[in-house]
C-alpha positions as semicolon CSV with decimal commas, in nm:
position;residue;x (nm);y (nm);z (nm)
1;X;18,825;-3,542;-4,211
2;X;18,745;-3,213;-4,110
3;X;18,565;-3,151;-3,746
4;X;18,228;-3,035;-3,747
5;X;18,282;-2,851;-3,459
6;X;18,525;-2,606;-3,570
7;X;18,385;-2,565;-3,893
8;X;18,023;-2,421;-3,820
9;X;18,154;-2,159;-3,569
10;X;18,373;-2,011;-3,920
11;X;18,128;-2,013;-4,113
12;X;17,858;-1,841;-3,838
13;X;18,126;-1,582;-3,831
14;X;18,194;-1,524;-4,163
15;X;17,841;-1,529;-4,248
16;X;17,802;-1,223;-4,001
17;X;18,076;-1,045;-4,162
18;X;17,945;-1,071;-4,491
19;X;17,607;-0,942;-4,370
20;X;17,782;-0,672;-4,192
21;X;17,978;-0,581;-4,529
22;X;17,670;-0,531;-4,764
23;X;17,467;-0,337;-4,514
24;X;17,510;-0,006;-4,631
25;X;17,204;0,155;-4,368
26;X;17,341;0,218;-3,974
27;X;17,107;-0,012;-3,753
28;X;16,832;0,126;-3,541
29;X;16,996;-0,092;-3,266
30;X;17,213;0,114;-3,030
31;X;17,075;0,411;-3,096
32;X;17,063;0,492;-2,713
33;X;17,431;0,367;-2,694
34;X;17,516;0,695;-2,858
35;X;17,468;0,926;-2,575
36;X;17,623;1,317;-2,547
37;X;17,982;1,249;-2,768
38;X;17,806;1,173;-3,074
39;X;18,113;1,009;-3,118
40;X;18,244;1,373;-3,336
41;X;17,950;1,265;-3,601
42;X;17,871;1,573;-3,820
43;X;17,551;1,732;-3,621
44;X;17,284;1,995;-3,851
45;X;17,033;2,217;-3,649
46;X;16,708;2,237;-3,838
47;X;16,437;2,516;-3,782
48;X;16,099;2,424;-3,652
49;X;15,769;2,544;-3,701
50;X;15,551;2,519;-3,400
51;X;15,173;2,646;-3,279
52;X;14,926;2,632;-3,066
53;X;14,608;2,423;-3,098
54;X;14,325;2,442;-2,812
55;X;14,193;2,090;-2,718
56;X;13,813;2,186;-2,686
57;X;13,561;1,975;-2,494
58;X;13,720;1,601;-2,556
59;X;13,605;1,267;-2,414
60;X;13,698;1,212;-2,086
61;X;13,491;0,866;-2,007
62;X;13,669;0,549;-1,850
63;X;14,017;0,678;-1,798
64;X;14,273;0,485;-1,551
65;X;14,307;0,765;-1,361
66;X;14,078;1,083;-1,257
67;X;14,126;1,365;-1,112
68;X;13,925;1,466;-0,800
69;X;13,943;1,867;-0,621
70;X;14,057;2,201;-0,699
71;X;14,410;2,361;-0,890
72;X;14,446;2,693;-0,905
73;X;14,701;2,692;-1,148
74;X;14,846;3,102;-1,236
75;X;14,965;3,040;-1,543
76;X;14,621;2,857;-1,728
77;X;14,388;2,906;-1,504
78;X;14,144;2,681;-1,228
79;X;14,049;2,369;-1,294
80;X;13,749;2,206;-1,036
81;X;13,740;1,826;-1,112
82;X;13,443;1,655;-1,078
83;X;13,356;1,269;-1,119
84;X;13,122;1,074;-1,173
85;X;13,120;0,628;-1,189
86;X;12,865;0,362;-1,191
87;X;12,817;0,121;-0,900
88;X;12,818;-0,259;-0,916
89;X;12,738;-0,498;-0,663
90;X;13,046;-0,751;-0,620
91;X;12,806;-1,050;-0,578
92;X;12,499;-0,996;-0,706
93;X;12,136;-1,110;-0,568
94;X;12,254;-1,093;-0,195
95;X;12,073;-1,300;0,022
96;X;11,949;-1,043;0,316
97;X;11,794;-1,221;0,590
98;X;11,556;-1,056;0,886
99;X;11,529;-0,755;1,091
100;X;11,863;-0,605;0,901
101;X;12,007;-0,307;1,054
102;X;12,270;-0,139;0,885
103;X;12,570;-0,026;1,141
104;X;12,832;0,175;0,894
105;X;12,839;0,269;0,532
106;X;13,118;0,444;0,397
107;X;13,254;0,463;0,062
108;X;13,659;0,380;0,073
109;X;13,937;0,487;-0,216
110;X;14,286;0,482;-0,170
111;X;14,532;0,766;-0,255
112;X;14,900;0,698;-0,461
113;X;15,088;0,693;-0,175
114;X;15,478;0,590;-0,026
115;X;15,522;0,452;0,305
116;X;15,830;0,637;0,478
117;X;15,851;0,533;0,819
118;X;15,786;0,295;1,066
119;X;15,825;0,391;1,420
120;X;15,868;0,075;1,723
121;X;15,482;0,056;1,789
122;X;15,411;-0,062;1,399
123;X;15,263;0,271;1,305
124;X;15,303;0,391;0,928
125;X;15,452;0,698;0,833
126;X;15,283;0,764;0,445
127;X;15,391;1,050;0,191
128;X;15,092;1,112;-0,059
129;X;15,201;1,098;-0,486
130;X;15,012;1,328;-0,763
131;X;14,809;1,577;-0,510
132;X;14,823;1,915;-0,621
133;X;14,828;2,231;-0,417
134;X;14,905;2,330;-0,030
135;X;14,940;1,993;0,259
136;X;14,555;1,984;0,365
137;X;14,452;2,252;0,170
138;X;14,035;2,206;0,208
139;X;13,754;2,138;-0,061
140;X;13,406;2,117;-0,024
141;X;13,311;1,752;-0,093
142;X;12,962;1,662;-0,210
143;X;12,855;1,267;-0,320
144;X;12,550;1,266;-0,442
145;X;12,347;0,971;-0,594
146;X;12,351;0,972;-0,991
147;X;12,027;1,030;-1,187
148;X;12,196;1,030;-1,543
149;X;12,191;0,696;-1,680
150;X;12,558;0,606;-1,875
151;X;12,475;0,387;-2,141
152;X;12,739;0,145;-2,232
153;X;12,617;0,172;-2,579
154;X;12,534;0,513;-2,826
155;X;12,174;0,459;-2,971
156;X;12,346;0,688;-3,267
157;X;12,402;0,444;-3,556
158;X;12,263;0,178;-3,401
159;X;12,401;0,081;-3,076
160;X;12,704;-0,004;-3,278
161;X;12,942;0,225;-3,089
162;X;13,075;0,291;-2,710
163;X;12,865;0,617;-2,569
164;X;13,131;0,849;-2,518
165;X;13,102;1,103;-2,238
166;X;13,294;1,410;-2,210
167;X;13,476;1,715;-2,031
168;X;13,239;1,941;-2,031
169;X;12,931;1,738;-1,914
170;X;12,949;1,855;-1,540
171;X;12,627;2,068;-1,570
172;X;12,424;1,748;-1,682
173;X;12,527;1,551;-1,381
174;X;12,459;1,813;-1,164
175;X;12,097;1,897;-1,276
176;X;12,016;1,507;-1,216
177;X;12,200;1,462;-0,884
178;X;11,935;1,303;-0,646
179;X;11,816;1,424;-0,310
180;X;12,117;1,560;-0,047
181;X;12,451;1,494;-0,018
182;X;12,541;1,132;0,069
183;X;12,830;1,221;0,293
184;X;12,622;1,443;0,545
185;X;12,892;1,346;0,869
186;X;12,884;1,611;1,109
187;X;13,239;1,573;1,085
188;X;13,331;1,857;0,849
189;X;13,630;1,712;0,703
190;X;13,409;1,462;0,606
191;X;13,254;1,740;0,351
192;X;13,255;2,111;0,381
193;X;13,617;2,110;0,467
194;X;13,780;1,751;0,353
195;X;14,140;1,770;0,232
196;X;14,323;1,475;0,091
197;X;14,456;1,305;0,452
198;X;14,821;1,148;0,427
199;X;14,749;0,946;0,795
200;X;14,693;0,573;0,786
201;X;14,389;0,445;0,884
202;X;14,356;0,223;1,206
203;X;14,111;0,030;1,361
204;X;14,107;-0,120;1,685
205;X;13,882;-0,437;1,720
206;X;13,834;-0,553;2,104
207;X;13,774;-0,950;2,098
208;X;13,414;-1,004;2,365
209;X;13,554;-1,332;2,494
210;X;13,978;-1,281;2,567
211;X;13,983;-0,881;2,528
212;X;14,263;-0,891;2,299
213;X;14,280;-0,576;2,084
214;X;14,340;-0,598;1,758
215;X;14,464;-0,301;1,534
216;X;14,433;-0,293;1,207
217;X;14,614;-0,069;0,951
218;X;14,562;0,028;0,614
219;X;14,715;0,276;0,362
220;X;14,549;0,663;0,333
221;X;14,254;0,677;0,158
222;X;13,960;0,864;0,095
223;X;13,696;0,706;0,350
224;X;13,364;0,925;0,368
225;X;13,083;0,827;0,601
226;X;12,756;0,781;0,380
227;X;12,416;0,810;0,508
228;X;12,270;0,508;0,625
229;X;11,902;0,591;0,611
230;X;11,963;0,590;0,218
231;X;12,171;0,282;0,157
232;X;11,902;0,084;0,398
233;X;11,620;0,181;0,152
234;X;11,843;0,186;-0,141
235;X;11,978;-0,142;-0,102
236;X;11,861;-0,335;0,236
237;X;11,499;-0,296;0,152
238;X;11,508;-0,247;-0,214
239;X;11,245;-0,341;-0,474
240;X;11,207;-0,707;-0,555
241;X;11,425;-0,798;-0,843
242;X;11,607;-0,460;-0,843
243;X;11,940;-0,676;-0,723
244;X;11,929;-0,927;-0,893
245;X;12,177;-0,887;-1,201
246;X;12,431;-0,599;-1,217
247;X;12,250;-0,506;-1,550
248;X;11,923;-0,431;-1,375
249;X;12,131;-0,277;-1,082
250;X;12,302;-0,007;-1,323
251;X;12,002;0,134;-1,390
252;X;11,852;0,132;-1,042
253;X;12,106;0,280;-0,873
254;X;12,266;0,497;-1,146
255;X;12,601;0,546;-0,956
256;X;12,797;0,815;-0,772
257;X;12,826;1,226;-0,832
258;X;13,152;1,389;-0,649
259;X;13,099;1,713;-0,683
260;X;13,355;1,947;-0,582
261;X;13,307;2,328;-0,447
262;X;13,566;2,559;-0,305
263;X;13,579;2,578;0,101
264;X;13,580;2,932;0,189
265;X;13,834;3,147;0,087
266;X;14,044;2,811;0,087
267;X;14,256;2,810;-0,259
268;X;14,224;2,381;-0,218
269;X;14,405;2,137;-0,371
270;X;14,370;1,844;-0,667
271;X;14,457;1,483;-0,649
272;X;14,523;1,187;-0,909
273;X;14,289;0,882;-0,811
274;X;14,251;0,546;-0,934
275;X;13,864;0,548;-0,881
276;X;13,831;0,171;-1,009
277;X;13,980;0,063;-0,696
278;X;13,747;0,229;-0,491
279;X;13,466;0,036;-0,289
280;X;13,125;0,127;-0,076
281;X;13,081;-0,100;0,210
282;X;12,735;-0,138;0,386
283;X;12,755;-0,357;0,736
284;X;12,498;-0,505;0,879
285;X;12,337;-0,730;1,118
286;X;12,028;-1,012;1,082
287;X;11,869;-1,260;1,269
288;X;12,012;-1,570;1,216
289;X;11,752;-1,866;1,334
290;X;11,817;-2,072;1,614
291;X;11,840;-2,437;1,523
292;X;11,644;-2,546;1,844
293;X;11,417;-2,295;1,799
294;X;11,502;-2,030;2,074
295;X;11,579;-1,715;2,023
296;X;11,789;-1,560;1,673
297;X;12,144;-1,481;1,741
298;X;12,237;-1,168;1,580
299;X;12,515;-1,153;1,330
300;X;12,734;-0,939;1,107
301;X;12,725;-0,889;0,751
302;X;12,845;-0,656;0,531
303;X;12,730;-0,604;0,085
304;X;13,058;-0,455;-0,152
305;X;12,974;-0,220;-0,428
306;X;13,255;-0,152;-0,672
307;X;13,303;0,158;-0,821
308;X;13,311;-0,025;-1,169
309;X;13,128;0,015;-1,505
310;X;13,135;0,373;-1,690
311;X;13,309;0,701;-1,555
312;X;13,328;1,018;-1,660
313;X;13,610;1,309;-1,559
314;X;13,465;1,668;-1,560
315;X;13,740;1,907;-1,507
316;X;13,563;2,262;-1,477
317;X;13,737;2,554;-1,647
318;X;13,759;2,855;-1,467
319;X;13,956;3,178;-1,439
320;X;14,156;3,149;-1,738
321;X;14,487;3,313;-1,777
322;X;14,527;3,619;-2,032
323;X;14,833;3,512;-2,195
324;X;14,714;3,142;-2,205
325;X;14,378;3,242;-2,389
326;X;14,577;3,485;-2,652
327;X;14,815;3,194;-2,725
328;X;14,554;2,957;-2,798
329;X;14,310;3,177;-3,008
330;X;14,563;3,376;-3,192
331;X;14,803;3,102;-3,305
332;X;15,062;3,140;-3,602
333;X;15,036;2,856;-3,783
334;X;15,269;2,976;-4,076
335;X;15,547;3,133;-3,882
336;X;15,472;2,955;-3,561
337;X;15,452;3,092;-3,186
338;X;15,676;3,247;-2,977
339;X;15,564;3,027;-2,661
340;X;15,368;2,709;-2,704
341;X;15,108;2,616;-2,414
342;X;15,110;2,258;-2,353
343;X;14,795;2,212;-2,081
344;X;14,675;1,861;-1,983
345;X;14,265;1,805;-1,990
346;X;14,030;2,035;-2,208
347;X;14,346;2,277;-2,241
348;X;14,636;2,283;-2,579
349;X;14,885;2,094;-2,792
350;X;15,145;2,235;-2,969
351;X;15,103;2,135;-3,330
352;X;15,506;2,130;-3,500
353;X;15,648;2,098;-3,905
354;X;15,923;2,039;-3,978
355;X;16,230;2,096;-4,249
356;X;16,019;2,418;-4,380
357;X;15,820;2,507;-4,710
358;X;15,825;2,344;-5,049
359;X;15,903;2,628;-5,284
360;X;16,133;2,415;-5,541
361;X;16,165;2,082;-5,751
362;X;16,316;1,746;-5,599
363;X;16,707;1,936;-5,570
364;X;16,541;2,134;-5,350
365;X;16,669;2,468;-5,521
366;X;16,514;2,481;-5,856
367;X;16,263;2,398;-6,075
368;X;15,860;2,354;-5,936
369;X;15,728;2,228;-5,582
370;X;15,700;1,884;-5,564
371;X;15,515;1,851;-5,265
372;X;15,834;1,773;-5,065
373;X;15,994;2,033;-4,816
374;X;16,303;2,142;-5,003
375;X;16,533;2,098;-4,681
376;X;16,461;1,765;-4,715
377;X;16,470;1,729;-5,020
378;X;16,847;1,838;-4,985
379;X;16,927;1,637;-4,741
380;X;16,777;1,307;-4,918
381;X;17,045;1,407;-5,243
382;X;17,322;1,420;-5,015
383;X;17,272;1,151;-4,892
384;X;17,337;1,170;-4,507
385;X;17,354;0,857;-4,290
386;X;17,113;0,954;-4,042
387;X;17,287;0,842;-3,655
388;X;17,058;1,016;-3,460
389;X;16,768;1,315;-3,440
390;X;16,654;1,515;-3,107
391;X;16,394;1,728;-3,055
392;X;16,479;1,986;-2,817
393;X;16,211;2,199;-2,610
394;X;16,359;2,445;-2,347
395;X;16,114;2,555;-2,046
396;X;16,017;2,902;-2,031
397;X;16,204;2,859;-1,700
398;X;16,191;3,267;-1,623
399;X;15,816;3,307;-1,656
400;X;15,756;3,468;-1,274
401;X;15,357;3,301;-1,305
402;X;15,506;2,982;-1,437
403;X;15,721;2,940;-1,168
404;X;15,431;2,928;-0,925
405;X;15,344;2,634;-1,111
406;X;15,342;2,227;-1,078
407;X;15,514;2,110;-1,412
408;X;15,435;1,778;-1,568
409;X;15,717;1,509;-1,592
410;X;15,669;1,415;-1,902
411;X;15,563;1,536;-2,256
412;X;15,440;1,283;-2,510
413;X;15,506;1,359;-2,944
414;X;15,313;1,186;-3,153
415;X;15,179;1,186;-3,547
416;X;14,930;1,473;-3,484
417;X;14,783;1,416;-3,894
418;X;14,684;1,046;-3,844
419;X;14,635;1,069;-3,463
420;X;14,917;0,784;-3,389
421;X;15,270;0,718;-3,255
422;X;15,552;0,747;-3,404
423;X;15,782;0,469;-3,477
424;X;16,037;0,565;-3,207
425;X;15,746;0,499;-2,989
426;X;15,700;0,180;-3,094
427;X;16,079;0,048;-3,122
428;X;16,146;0,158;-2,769
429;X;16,107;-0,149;-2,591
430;X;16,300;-0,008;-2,299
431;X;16,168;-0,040;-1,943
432;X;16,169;0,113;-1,631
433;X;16,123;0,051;-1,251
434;X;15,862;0,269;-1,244
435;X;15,613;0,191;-1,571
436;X;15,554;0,563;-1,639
437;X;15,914;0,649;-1,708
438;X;15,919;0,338;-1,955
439;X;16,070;0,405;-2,322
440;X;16,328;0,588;-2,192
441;X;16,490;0,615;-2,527
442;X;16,221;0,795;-2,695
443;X;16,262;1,024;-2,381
444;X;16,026;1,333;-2,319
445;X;16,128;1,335;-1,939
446;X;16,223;1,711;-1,772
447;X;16,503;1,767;-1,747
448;X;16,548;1,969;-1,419
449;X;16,809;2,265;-1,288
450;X;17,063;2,128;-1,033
451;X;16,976;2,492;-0,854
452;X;16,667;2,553;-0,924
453;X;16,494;2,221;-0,948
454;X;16,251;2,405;-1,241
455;X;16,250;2,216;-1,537
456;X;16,468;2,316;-1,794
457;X;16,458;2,146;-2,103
458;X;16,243;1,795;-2,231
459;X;16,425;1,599;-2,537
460;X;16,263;1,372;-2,749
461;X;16,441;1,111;-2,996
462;X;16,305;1,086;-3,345
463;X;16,572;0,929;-3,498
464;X;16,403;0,639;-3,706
465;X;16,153;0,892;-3,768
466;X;16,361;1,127;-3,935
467;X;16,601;0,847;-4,060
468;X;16,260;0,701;-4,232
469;X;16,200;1,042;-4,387
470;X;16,536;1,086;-4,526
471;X;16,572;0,719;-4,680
472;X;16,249;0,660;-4,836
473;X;16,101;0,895;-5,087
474;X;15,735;0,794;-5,037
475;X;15,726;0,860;-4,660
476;X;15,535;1,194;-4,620
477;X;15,667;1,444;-4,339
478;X;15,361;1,464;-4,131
479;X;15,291;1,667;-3,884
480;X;15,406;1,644;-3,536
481;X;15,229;1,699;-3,198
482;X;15,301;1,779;-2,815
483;X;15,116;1,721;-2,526
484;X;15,210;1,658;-2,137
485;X;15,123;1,327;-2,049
486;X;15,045;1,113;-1,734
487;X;15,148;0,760;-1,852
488;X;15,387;0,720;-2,168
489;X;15,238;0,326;-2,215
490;X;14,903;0,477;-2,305
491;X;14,909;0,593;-2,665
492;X;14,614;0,571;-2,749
493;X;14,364;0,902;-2,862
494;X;14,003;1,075;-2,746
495;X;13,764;1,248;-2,956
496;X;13,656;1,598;-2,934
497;X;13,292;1,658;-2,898
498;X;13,302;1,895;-3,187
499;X;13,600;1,831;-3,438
500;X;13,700;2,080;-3,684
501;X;13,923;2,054;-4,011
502;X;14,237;2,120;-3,784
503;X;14,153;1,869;-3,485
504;X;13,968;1,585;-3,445
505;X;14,096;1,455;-3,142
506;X;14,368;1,436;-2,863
507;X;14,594;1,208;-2,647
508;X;14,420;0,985;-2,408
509;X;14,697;1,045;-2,180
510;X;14,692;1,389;-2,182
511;X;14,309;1,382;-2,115
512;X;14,429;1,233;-1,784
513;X;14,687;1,488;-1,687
514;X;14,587;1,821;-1,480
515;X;14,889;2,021;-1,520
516;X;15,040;2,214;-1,813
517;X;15,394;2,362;-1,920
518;X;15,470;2,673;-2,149
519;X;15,810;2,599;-2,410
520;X;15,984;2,826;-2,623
521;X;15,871;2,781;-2,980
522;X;16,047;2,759;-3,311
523;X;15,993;3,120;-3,471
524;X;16,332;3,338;-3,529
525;X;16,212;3,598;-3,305
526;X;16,312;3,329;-3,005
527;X;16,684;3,322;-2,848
528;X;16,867;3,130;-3,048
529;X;16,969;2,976;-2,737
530;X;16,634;2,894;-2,625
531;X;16,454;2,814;-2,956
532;X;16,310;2,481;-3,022
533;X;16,488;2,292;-3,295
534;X;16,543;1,928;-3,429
535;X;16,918;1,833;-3,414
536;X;17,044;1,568;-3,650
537;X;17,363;1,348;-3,625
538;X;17,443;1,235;-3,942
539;X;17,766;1,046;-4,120
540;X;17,834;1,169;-4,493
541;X;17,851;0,918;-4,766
542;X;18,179;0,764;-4,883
């Protein structure tokens, strides 16, 4: 009698071999396993067409990340970001009791920032992430209280939509700002010359019985002063029923305005901030009745407002570079550009095609177009085995402005015709330490000079992309687009305020990101050594 045991491990195995036998397609599994060798697998260089598009105005409402100050940036241009959020009370309907008098307000949101050091009294050491621009450069700070109402809802077609808000809606805020500046400190780096501060905050809290200090430390953060003559009529003594819900309180207090000016002759500088974590605390003390009757013992209180509900990024446009403008408003669609202009916020894309025209039949050298690019079509009758496909961008590393320049980490390619990733994108289930630098085999990271530390090149795997092309007759060869990016998980896309037959909308991701990069195009007029192409691994058919 034979033993069960040995039997079923056989027949697992040989069930795997036949499987492995009759698969005539190379598995998408392991395609990062393949690395620099190739392992001597035939590799083709295909030509790419690549342009310019200019992202107009594009919606710019509720993004994870906003960017607050000034960049100066010599290759695009100068970008002033301004923001604007709605307020909500964290508990709603707050009991206030009598004779309130408000001590401090100030509004409180913390900076991306890595602790470094800690020296032997406890005191942090903090380097600041994602600001932009000279250590302390100054800005002129202004937060005003909101007049423009954001309506979760757009009364066009019927409340049936999100009300989108947009890039270049700065001017609307600032016409219905209310009254002066919140954050009127005399302090000036509380305003007229505030920089982003990398110092911890402490506070030192003396105990009225023992005299024990206490310090307490937090991480750098914004942390403005805000005028308490306001928030004690705003809030302390407000209308009856005006706190009561966080519905009704949305459209009492309409939110926050931070506008942002230049300081001086100050060039300034531009941070990344994740607003939704930022707070307004009011504290305050009451009577609090004596239970014997005698006389009220004061006490401390204190009402959060989160900076929750609807924002809007405004990124102002200013100063815009020659060569940047040209690029964008002269684009060669048909032959391609030279350089494309990759520029985070209302700025470009680089639209790209690829495999070249359809002049012939399906052999891809005779008869009539079929609608097919005839490189492609070649390459589908021989048959290739397709192991692996780059994209290759080099940086126009020797640009003297662009070298001035803060360059993004990461560029993002997606299905520019249907406004969606790519199937690389969604395959790569590869993670990271650090979430932004997740789907590592789909890639678009810099690639940096050991000398230099510039960027030099960004690669970006399309391998089941092009693999799907080649394979399957009915897939269409879309087009492709390019834009830098500030977090690869967020794939998702933002309308343009005005879309036009060649672009409807734009990368959420790159909405978020400030900076911009300029890449060597496609077109023959390029060094071959610099020009962008798609490179394909391939094993020929028995």
């Amino acid at each position: 009698m034979y033993n069960n045991s040995i039997i079923k491990p056989i027949l697992f195995l040989v069930s795997i071999l036949l499987f492995v036998s009759c698969d005539k397609e190379y598995s998408a599994v392991g395609d990062a396993l393949i690395g620099e060798n190739h392992f001597d697998l035939a590799k083709y260089t295909s030509s790419v067409v690549a342009y310019n598009e200019k992202i107009t105005p594009i919606q710019s409402d509720n993004l994870a990340i906003n960017a607050l100050g000034i960049y100066d940036n010599p290759t695009f241009g100068k970008t002033t970001a301004n923001f604007a959020t709605q307020i909500i009370m964290a508990s709603p309907d707050p009991v206030i009791g009598t004779n309130p008098v408000i001590d401090s307000v100030y509004v409180e949101v913390p900076y991306f920032s890595t602790l470094k050091s800690t020296d032997v009294n406890g005191n942090h050491v903090y380097e600041l992430d994602s600001i932009y621009g000279e250590p302390k450069a100054k800005i002129k700070l202004s937060v005003y209280e909101s007049g423009y109402f954001m309506r979760d809802l757009d009364p066009v077609g019927g409340f049936q939509n999100a009300q989108k808000y947009f890039t270049d809606q700065n001017t609307d805020f600032d016409n219905l700002k209310i009254g002066s500046r919140l954050n009127d400190d005399a302090n000036v780096a509380q305003n007229n010359e505030f920089f982003f501060d990398a110092a911890e905050h402490k506070v030192n809290v003396t105990d009225a019985t023992t005299g024990k200090v206490t310090t307490t430390r937090t991480p750098p953060s914004m942390r403005l002063k805000l005028n308490k003559e306001f928030f004690d009529s705003k809030i302390i003594h407000a209308p009856s029923g005006s706190l009561a819900t966080n519905d009704v309180f949305k459209n009492y207090f309409r939110g926050l305005y931070f506008k942002v000016e230049q300081s001086g002759t100050d060039p300034g500088s531009l941070a990344m901030i994740n607003f939704a974590k930022g707070t307004i605390t009011i504290k305050y003390k009451e009577d609090l009745a004596s239970t014997t009757g005698g006389t009220p013992t004061r006490v401390e209180k204190s009402i959060i407002l989160n900076m929750a509900g609807n924002t809007v990024s405004m990124p102002v446009q200013s100063n815009t570079n020659v060569d940047y403008s040209n690029a964008t408003s002269n684009s060669d669609p048909i032959l391609g550009d030279e350089k494309l202009y990759l520029k985070g916020g209302e700025g470009s894309l680089a639209v790209l095609k690829l495999f070249g025209p359809d002049l012939y039949g399906a052999d891809g050298t005779t008869g009539s177009p079929n609608g097919v690019a005839d490189e492609l079509d070649i390459i589908r009758k021989s048959g290739w085995l397709i192991n692996e496909a780059n994209l290759v961008f080099y940086v126009d590393a020797d640009n003297a402005e662009f070298k001035k320049s803060y360059e993004p980490d990461r560029i993002y390619l997606y299905d520019f015709t249907n406004n969606r990733p790519v199937i690389d994108y969604f395959v790569d289930g590869s993670s990271a330490v650090r979430p932004k630098m997740a789907k590592l085999v789909f890639d678009g990271n810099i690639n940096r000079d050991a000398v230099t530390k510039r960027g030099s090149t960004y690669k970006i795997r399309i391998t089941n992309h092009i693999r799907n092309l080649v394979k399957y007759a009915d897939s269409t060869n879309v087009k492709l687009g390019v834009v830098v990016t500030e977090d690869i998980k967020i794939a998702n896309s933002n309308k343009l305020r005005t879309p036009t037959v060649k672009i409807s909308q734009a990368p959420k991701a790159s909405v978020m990101n400030p900076l911009g990069t300029i890449l060597f195009g496609g077109k023959s007029t390029v060094p071959v050594d610099k020009r962008l192409k798609l490179e394909i691994y391939y094993t020929k058919p028995n």
